[in-house]
Short mmCIF file of C-alpha atoms in Angstrom, two decimals:
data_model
loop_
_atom_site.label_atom_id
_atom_site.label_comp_id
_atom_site.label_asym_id
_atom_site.label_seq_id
_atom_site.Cartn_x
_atom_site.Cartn_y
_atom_site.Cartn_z
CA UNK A 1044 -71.46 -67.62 51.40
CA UNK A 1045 -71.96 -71.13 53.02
CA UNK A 1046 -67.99 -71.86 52.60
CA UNK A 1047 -66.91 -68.42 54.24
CA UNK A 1048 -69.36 -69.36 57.34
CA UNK A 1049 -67.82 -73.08 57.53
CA UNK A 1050 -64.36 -71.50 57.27
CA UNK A 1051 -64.98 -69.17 59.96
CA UNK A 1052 -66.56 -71.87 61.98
CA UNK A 1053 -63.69 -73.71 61.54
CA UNK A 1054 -61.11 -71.36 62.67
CA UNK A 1055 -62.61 -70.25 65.68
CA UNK A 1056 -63.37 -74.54 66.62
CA UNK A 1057 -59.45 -74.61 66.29
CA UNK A 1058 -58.50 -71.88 68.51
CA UNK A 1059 -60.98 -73.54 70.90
CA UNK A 1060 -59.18 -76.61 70.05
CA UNK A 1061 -55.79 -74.68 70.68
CA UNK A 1062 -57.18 -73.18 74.12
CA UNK A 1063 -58.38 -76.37 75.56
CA UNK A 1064 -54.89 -77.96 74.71
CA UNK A 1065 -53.14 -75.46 76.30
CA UNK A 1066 -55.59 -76.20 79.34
CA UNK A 1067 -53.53 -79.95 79.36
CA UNK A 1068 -51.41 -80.15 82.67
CA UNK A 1069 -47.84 -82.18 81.95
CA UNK A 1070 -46.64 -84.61 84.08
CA UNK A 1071 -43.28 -84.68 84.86
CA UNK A 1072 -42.95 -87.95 83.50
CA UNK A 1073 -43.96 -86.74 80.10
CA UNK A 1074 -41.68 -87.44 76.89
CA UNK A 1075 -40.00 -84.71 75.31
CA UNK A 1076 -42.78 -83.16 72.92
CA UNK A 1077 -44.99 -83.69 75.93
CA UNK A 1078 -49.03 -84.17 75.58
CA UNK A 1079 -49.89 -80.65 74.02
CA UNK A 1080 -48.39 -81.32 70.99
CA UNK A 1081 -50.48 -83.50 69.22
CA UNK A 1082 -53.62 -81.44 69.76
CA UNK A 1083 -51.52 -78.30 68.60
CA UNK A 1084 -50.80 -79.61 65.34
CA UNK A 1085 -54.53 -80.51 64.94
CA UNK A 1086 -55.70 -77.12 65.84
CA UNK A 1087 -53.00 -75.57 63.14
CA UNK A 1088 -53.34 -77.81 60.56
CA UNK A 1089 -57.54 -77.34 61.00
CA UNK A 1090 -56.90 -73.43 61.80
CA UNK A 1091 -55.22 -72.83 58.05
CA UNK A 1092 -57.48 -75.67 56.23
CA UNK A 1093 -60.88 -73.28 57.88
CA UNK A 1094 -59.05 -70.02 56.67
CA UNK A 1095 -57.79 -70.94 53.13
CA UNK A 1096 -61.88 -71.92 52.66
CA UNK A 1097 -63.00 -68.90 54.19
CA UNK A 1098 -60.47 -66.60 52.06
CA UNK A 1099 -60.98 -68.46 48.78
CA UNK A 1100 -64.78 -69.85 48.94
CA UNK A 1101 -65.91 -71.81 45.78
CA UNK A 1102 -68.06 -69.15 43.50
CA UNK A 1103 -70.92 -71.52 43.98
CA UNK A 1104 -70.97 -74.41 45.72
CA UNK A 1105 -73.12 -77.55 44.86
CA UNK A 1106 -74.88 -78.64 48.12
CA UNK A 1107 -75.98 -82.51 47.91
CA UNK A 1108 -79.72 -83.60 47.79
CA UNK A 1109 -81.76 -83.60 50.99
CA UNK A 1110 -80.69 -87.91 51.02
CA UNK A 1111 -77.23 -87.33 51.10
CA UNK A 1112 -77.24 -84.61 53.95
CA UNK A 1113 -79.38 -87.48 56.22
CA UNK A 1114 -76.58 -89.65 55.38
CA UNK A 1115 -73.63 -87.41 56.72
CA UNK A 1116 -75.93 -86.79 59.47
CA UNK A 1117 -76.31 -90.30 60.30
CA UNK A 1118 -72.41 -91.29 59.93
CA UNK A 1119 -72.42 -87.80 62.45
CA UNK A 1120 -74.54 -89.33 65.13
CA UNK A 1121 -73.03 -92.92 64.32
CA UNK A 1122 -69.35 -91.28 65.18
CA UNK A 1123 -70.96 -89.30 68.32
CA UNK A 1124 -72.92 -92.53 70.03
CA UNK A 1125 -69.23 -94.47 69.17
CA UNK A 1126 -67.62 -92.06 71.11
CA UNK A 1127 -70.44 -92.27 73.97
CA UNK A 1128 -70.72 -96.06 73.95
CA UNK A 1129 -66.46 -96.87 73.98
CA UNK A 1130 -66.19 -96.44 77.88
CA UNK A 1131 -69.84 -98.83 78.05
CA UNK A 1132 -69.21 -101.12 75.46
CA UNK A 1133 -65.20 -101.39 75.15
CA UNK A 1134 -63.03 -100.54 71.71
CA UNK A 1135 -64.05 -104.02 69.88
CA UNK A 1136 -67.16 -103.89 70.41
CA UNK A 1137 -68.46 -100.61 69.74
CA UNK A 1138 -65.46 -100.11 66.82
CA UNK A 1139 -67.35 -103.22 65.48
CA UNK A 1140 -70.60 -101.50 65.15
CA UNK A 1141 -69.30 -98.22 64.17
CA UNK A 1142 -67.26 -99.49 61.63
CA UNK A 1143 -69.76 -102.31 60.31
CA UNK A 1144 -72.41 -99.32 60.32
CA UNK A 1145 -70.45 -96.92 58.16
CA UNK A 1146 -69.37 -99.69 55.71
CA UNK A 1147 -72.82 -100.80 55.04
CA UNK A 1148 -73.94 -97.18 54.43
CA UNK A 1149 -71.01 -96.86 52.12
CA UNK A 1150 -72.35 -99.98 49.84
CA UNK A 1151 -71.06 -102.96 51.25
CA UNK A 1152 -73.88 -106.00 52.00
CA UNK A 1153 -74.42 -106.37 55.24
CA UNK A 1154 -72.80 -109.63 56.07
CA UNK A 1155 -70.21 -107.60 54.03
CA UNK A 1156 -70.21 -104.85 56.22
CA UNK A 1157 -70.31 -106.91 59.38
CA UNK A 1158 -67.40 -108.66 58.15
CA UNK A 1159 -65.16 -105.49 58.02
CA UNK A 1160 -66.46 -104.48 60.93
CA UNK A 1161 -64.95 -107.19 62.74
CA UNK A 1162 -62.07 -106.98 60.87
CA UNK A 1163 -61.52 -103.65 61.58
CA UNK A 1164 -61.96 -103.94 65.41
CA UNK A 1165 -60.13 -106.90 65.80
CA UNK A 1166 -57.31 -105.60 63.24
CA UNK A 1167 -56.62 -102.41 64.93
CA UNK A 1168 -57.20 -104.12 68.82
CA UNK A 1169 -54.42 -106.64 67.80
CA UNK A 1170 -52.02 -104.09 66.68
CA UNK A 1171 -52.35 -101.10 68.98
CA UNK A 1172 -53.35 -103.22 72.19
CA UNK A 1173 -51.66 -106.60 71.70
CA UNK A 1174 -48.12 -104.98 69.50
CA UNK A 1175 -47.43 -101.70 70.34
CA UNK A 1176 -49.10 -102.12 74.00
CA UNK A 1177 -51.36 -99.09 73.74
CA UNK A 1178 -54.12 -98.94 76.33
CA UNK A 1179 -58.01 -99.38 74.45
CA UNK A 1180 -60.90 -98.74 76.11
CA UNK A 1181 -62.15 -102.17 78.17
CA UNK A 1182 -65.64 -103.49 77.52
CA UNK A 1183 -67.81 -106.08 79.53
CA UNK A 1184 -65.93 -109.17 77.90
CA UNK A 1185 -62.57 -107.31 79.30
CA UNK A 1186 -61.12 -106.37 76.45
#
């Protein structure tokens, strides 16, 4: 029963999905697939992923201890605050604590975890800011 109501949760977040892209206003200096596109593919691809689980549910699915559901809710609220804190903070910084955060929680030390974290932040500022000239959200250090 649980995968049928996640299925059908799913399928109507991606026709909200599909509505609110729709709701996307094109500038005329747009590229050819334009802006909607992206979000349109998302919205399919999660539209048919909800509706295969809702149509063919497991028989009876194992749920994970009461531990394990605090930790997806954690990495949950980790990912929302990230997504709060990247205008306030800037990319590296708050992709530093995000991604240091979820690494630790998924067994690295910390000094580990801190280590990818800056890794990761840096890696992916240097590439999609610095290479490909992509704009990133700008923190208080400016960048």
């Amino acid at each position: 029963m649980s995968d049928r109501i996640f299925g059908v949760f799913g399928v109507l977040l991606a026709i909200g999905f599909a509505i609110a892209a729709s709701l996307i206003k094109e500038s005329f200096l747009s590229d050819a697939v334009g802006p909607k596109a992206f979000p349109y593919i998302i919205a399919a691809v999660l539209g048919l992923s909800s509706a295969v689980i809702a149509l063919r549910p497991d028989p009876e699915p194992i749920w994970p201890p009461l531990g394990q559901l605090i930790e997806i809710l954690a990495a949950a609220v980790v990912m929302i605050l990230y997504a709060q804190l990247l205008p306030v903070a800037g990319f590296v910084i708050a992709t530093a604590f995000a991604a240091a955060y979820l690494s630790w929680r998924l067994g690295s030390s910390i000094l580990g975890a801190c280590m990818t974290g800056v890794g990761t932040s840096v890696g992916i500022y240097v590439v999609f800011h610095l290479v490909l000239g992509l704009s990133l959200a700008r923190g208080p250090l400016g960048f």
